[in-house]
Amino acid sequence: MTSYYGEYEKVWVSVDCIIFGFDHGKLELLIGRRQLDPGRGEWSLYGGFVAPDESLEEAASRVLHDLTGMKKVYMRQVGAFSAVDRDPGERVISVAFCALINVQDYDDNLRREYGLEWVSVQSLPPLYSDHRMMVESAIDLLRRHIATEPLYFNLLPDLFTLTQLQHVYEAIMGEEIDKRNFRKRVKTMQFIEQTRLIDKQSSRRGALLYRFNKRNLGSSSSFKL
């Protein structure tokens, strides 16, 4: 490859994946102990450098697939983090991506293989470099888009109760919402359809199960509850 920019110093470009899941009524983050210097042993997001033949999205998808074995996962770019001193090893610019997955679909053997842990976003340990800033930016992004996109369905199983749906929404927003108003609003959402199935595990009386119908997604202009 011909070099046209030899007079300029090169910098490294990496991606970091912010992987959210929902379990035990809490929004959780997948993190692990850093396996290389600098920062070896510190809690960290998982990422990697962008290869010469990859786009940012391709690199992030590769990292995400390596970690979870999952494809067709909701993923969105959060932003670029470029403080000159963010990495004490080299000049590294990192582009963060956030992903939402259903914890039940995640192969736990992969989690153990990579030495990862699910940790509640409410009780995160100190994270390497600016990774905490990345996580906070990702949560802000989710809160901004939850009013226009049904993001919470990416964290739920195919069949869910209204209580589970409410808990996911509350976990993302970081606040409790009124149960009566929530269910009243859900009834106007044609992309949420009731099934004839009953969940008897989480409720003694049994709770109706619902599902997300993508075909009716265009019938509502707002998802704000």
CSV table of C-alpha atoms in Angstrom, one decimal:
chain,number,residue,atom,x,y,z
A,1,MET,CA,0.0,0.0,0.0
A,2,THR,CA,1.3,3.4,-1.0
A,3,SER,CA,2.0,5.7,2.0
A,4,TYR,CA,0.9,9.3,1.5
A,5,TYR,CA,1.0,10.4,5.2
A,6,GLY,CA,4.5,9.4,6.3
A,7,GLU,CA,5.1,12.7,8.0
A,8,TYR,CA,2.3,12.1,10.5
A,9,GLU,CA,2.6,9.9,13.6
A,10,LYS,CA,0.3,7.0,13.6
A,11,VAL,CA,-2.2,6.3,16.4
A,12,TRP,CA,-3.9,3.1,17.5
A,13,VAL,CA,-7.7,2.7,17.0
A,14,SER,CA,-9.7,0.2,19.2
A,15,VAL,CA,-13.3,-0.7,20.0
A,16,ASP,CA,-14.7,-1.3,23.4
A,17,CYS,CA,-18.0,-3.3,23.8
A,18,ILE,CA,-20.4,-2.2,26.6
A,19,ILE,CA,-22.6,-5.3,26.9
A,20,PHE,CA,-25.8,-4.9,29.0
A,21,GLY,CA,-28.0,-7.6,30.2
A,22,PHE,CA,-31.0,-7.8,32.5
A,23,ASP,CA,-31.2,-10.3,35.4
A,24,HIS,CA,-32.7,-10.4,38.9
A,25,GLY,CA,-34.5,-7.2,38.2
A,26,LYS,CA,-31.3,-5.2,37.5
A,27,LEU,CA,-29.5,-3.8,34.5
A,28,GLU,CA,-26.1,-5.6,34.5
A,29,LEU,CA,-22.8,-5.0,32.7
A,30,LEU,CA,-20.4,-7.7,31.4
A,31,ILE,CA,-16.9,-7.0,32.6
A,32,GLY,CA,-13.7,-8.8,33.3
A,33,ARG,CA,-10.2,-8.5,34.6
A,34,ARG,CA,-7.8,-6.9,32.1
A,35,GLN,CA,-5.4,-9.6,30.8
A,36,LEU,CA,-2.6,-7.3,29.5
A,37,ASP,CA,-0.5,-4.3,30.4
A,38,PRO,CA,-1.1,-1.5,31.1
A,39,GLY,CA,-3.8,-2.0,33.7
A,40,ARG,CA,-3.4,-5.8,34.0
A,41,GLY,CA,-5.9,-7.1,36.6
A,42,GLU,CA,-8.1,-4.1,36.7
A,43,TRP,CA,-11.8,-4.4,35.9
A,44,SER,CA,-12.4,-3.5,32.3
A,45,LEU,CA,-14.8,-3.6,29.4
A,46,TYR,CA,-13.7,-6.0,26.7
A,47,GLY,CA,-12.4,-4.7,23.4
A,48,GLY,CA,-9.8,-5.0,20.7
A,49,PHE,CA,-7.9,-3.2,18.1
A,50,VAL,CA,-9.4,-2.5,14.7
A,51,ALA,CA,-7.7,-4.6,11.9
A,52,PRO,CA,-6.5,-2.9,8.7
A,53,ASP,CA,-9.3,-4.6,6.7
A,54,GLU,CA,-12.1,-3.9,9.2
A,55,SER,CA,-14.6,-1.1,9.7
A,56,LEU,CA,-15.4,0.0,13.2
A,57,GLU,CA,-18.7,-1.9,13.1
A,58,GLU,CA,-17.0,-5.0,11.9
A,59,ALA,CA,-14.5,-4.9,14.6
A,60,ALA,CA,-17.1,-4.4,17.3
A,61,SER,CA,-19.2,-7.2,15.9
A,62,ARG,CA,-16.2,-9.5,15.9
A,63,VAL,CA,-15.4,-8.7,19.5
A,64,LEU,CA,-19.1,-9.1,20.5
A,65,HIS,CA,-19.3,-12.5,18.7
A,66,ASP,CA,-16.1,-13.7,20.3
A,67,LEU,CA,-17.5,-12.9,23.8
A,68,THR,CA,-21.1,-14.1,23.4
A,69,GLY,CA,-21.2,-16.4,20.4
A,70,MET,CA,-24.3,-14.4,19.4
A,71,LYS,CA,-25.1,-12.7,16.1
A,72,LYS,CA,-27.8,-10.2,15.1
A,73,VAL,CA,-27.5,-8.5,18.5
A,74,TYR,CA,-28.7,-4.9,19.0
A,75,MET,CA,-25.6,-2.7,18.9
A,76,ARG,CA,-25.2,1.0,18.6
A,77,GLN,CA,-22.1,3.3,18.5
A,78,VAL,CA,-21.8,5.3,21.7
A,79,GLY,CA,-19.0,7.6,20.7
A,80,ALA,CA,-15.2,8.1,20.4
A,81,PHE,CA,-12.9,8.5,23.4
A,82,SER,CA,-9.7,10.3,22.6
A,83,ALA,CA,-8.1,11.9,25.6
A,84,VAL,CA,-4.4,12.0,24.9
A,85,ASP,CA,-3.5,10.3,28.2
A,86,ARG,CA,-6.4,7.8,28.3
A,87,ASP,CA,-4.1,4.8,27.7
A,88,PRO,CA,-0.7,5.0,29.4
A,89,GLY,CA,0.8,2.5,26.9
A,90,GLU,CA,0.3,4.2,23.5
A,91,ARG,CA,-1.8,6.9,21.9
A,92,VAL,CA,-5.1,5.0,21.5
A,93,ILE,CA,-8.4,6.3,20.3
A,94,SER,CA,-11.3,4.0,21.3
A,95,VAL,CA,-14.8,3.9,19.8
A,96,ALA,CA,-17.3,2.5,22.2
A,97,PHE,CA,-20.3,0.4,21.2
A,98,CYS,CA,-23.1,-0.7,23.4
A,99,ALA,CA,-25.0,-4.0,23.0
A,100,LEU,CA,-28.2,-5.3,24.6
A,101,ILE,CA,-28.6,-9.1,25.1
A,102,ASN,CA,-30.9,-11.5,26.8
A,103,VAL,CA,-28.8,-13.1,29.6
A,104,GLN,CA,-30.7,-16.4,29.2
A,105,ASP,CA,-29.5,-16.6,25.5
A,106,TYR,CA,-25.8,-16.2,26.5
A,107,ASP,CA,-23.6,-19.3,26.7
A,108,ASP,CA,-22.3,-19.2,30.2
A,109,ASN,CA,-19.4,-21.4,29.2
A,110,LEU,CA,-18.0,-18.4,27.1
A,111,ARG,CA,-18.4,-16.1,30.1
A,112,ARG,CA,-16.3,-18.5,32.2
A,113,GLU,CA,-13.8,-19.0,29.4
A,114,TYR,CA,-13.1,-15.3,29.2
A,115,GLY,CA,-13.3,-14.8,33.0
A,116,LEU,CA,-16.2,-12.4,32.8
A,117,GLU,CA,-18.8,-11.4,35.4
A,118,TRP,CA,-22.2,-9.8,35.2
A,119,VAL,CA,-22.2,-6.8,37.6
A,120,SER,CA,-25.1,-4.5,38.4
A,121,VAL,CA,-24.6,-1.0,36.9
A,122,GLN,CA,-25.6,0.3,40.4
A,123,SER,CA,-22.6,-1.3,42.0
A,124,LEU,CA,-19.8,-1.2,39.5
A,125,PRO,CA,-16.2,-1.5,40.8
A,126,PRO,CA,-13.6,1.0,39.5
A,127,LEU,CA,-13.0,0.4,35.8
A,128,TYR,CA,-9.8,0.8,33.8
A,129,SER,CA,-9.0,4.2,32.3
A,130,ASP,CA,-12.2,5.9,30.9
A,131,HIS,CA,-14.4,2.8,30.8
A,132,ARG,CA,-16.7,4.1,33.5
A,133,MET,CA,-17.2,7.2,31.3
A,134,MET,CA,-18.1,5.0,28.4
A,135,VAL,CA,-20.7,3.1,30.4
A,136,GLU,CA,-22.3,6.3,31.7
A,137,SER,CA,-22.4,7.6,28.1
A,138,ALA,CA,-24.0,4.3,26.9
A,139,ILE,CA,-26.7,4.5,29.6
A,140,ASP,CA,-27.5,8.2,28.7
A,141,LEU,CA,-27.8,7.0,25.1
A,142,LEU,CA,-30.3,4.3,26.0
A,143,ARG,CA,-32.4,6.7,28.1
A,144,ARG,CA,-32.6,9.1,25.2
A,145,HIS,CA,-33.6,6.5,22.7
A,146,ILE,CA,-36.0,4.5,24.8
A,147,ALA,CA,-38.7,7.1,24.1
A,148,THR,CA,-38.5,6.4,20.3
A,149,GLU,CA,-37.2,2.7,20.1
A,150,PRO,CA,-38.4,-0.4,22.0
A,151,LEU,CA,-34.9,-1.1,23.2
A,152,TYR,CA,-36.0,-3.1,26.3
A,153,PHE,CA,-37.2,-6.0,24.2
A,154,ASN,CA,-33.6,-6.9,23.4
A,155,LEU,CA,-33.1,-7.6,27.1
A,156,LEU,CA,-36.2,-9.8,27.5
A,157,PRO,CA,-37.0,-13.4,26.5
A,158,ASP,CA,-39.5,-13.9,23.6
A,159,LEU,CA,-42.3,-14.3,26.1
A,160,PHE,CA,-42.5,-12.0,29.1
A,161,THR,CA,-44.9,-10.6,31.7
A,162,LEU,CA,-45.8,-7.0,32.0
A,163,THR,CA,-44.0,-7.0,35.4
A,164,GLN,CA,-40.8,-8.0,33.7
A,165,LEU,CA,-41.3,-5.4,31.0
A,166,GLN,CA,-41.8,-2.7,33.7
A,167,HIS,CA,-38.7,-3.8,35.6
A,168,VAL,CA,-36.6,-3.6,32.5
A,169,TYR,CA,-37.9,-0.1,31.7
A,170,GLU,CA,-37.2,1.0,35.3
A,171,ALA,CA,-33.7,-0.5,35.3
A,172,ILE,CA,-32.8,1.5,32.2
A,173,MET,CA,-34.3,4.7,33.4
A,174,GLY,CA,-33.0,4.3,37.0
A,175,GLU,CA,-36.4,5.2,38.6
A,176,GLU,CA,-39.6,3.6,39.6
A,177,ILE,CA,-42.8,4.2,37.5
A,178,ASP,CA,-46.4,3.9,38.5
A,179,LYS,CA,-47.7,0.4,37.7
A,180,ARG,CA,-51.2,1.5,36.8
A,181,ASN,CA,-50.1,4.2,34.4
A,182,PHE,CA,-47.5,1.8,32.9
A,183,ARG,CA,-50.1,-0.9,32.1
A,184,LYS,CA,-52.5,1.7,30.8
A,185,ARG,CA,-49.8,2.9,28.4
A,186,VAL,CA,-48.8,-0.6,27.3
A,187,LYS,CA,-52.4,-1.3,26.2
A,188,THR,CA,-52.0,1.4,23.5
A,189,MET,CA,-48.9,-0.2,22.1
A,190,GLN,CA,-50.0,-2.4,19.2
A,191,PHE,CA,-46.5,-3.9,18.9
A,192,ILE,CA,-46.9,-5.6,22.3
A,193,GLU,CA,-49.4,-8.4,22.0
A,194,GLN,CA,-51.0,-10.6,24.6
A,195,THR,CA,-50.7,-14.4,24.2
A,196,ARG,CA,-52.9,-17.1,25.7
A,197,LEU,CA,-50.0,-18.4,27.7
A,198,ILE,CA,-49.6,-18.1,31.4
A,199,ASP,CA,-46.4,-17.7,33.5
A,200,LYS,CA,-46.9,-19.7,36.7
A,201,GLN,CA,-43.3,-19.6,37.8
A,202,SER,CA,-43.0,-15.9,38.8
A,203,SER,CA,-46.6,-15.5,40.1
A,204,ARG,CA,-48.6,-17.8,42.3
A,205,ARG,CA,-51.8,-16.8,40.5
A,206,GLY,CA,-50.2,-16.9,37.1
A,207,ALA,CA,-49.5,-13.9,34.9
A,208,LEU,CA,-50.3,-13.5,31.2
A,209,LEU,CA,-47.4,-13.6,28.9
A,210,TYR,CA,-46.8,-11.1,26.1
A,211,ARG,CA,-44.6,-10.8,23.1
A,212,PHE,CA,-43.1,-8.2,20.8
A,213,ASN,CA,-44.7,-8.0,17.4
A,214,LYS,CA,-42.3,-6.2,14.9
A,215,ARG,CA,-45.0,-6.2,12.2
A,216,ASN,CA,-47.0,-3.6,14.2
A,217,LEU,CA,-44.0,-1.5,15.2
A,218,GLY,CA,-44.9,1.3,12.8
A,219,SER,CA,-48.3,1.7,14.4
A,220,SER,CA,-47.0,3.8,17.3
A,221,SER,CA,-44.8,6.8,17.1
A,222,SER,CA,-43.6,6.9,20.7
A,223,PHE,CA,-42.6,4.4,23.3
A,224,LYS,CA,-42.4,6.8,26.2
A,225,LEU,CA,-44.1,5.5,29.3
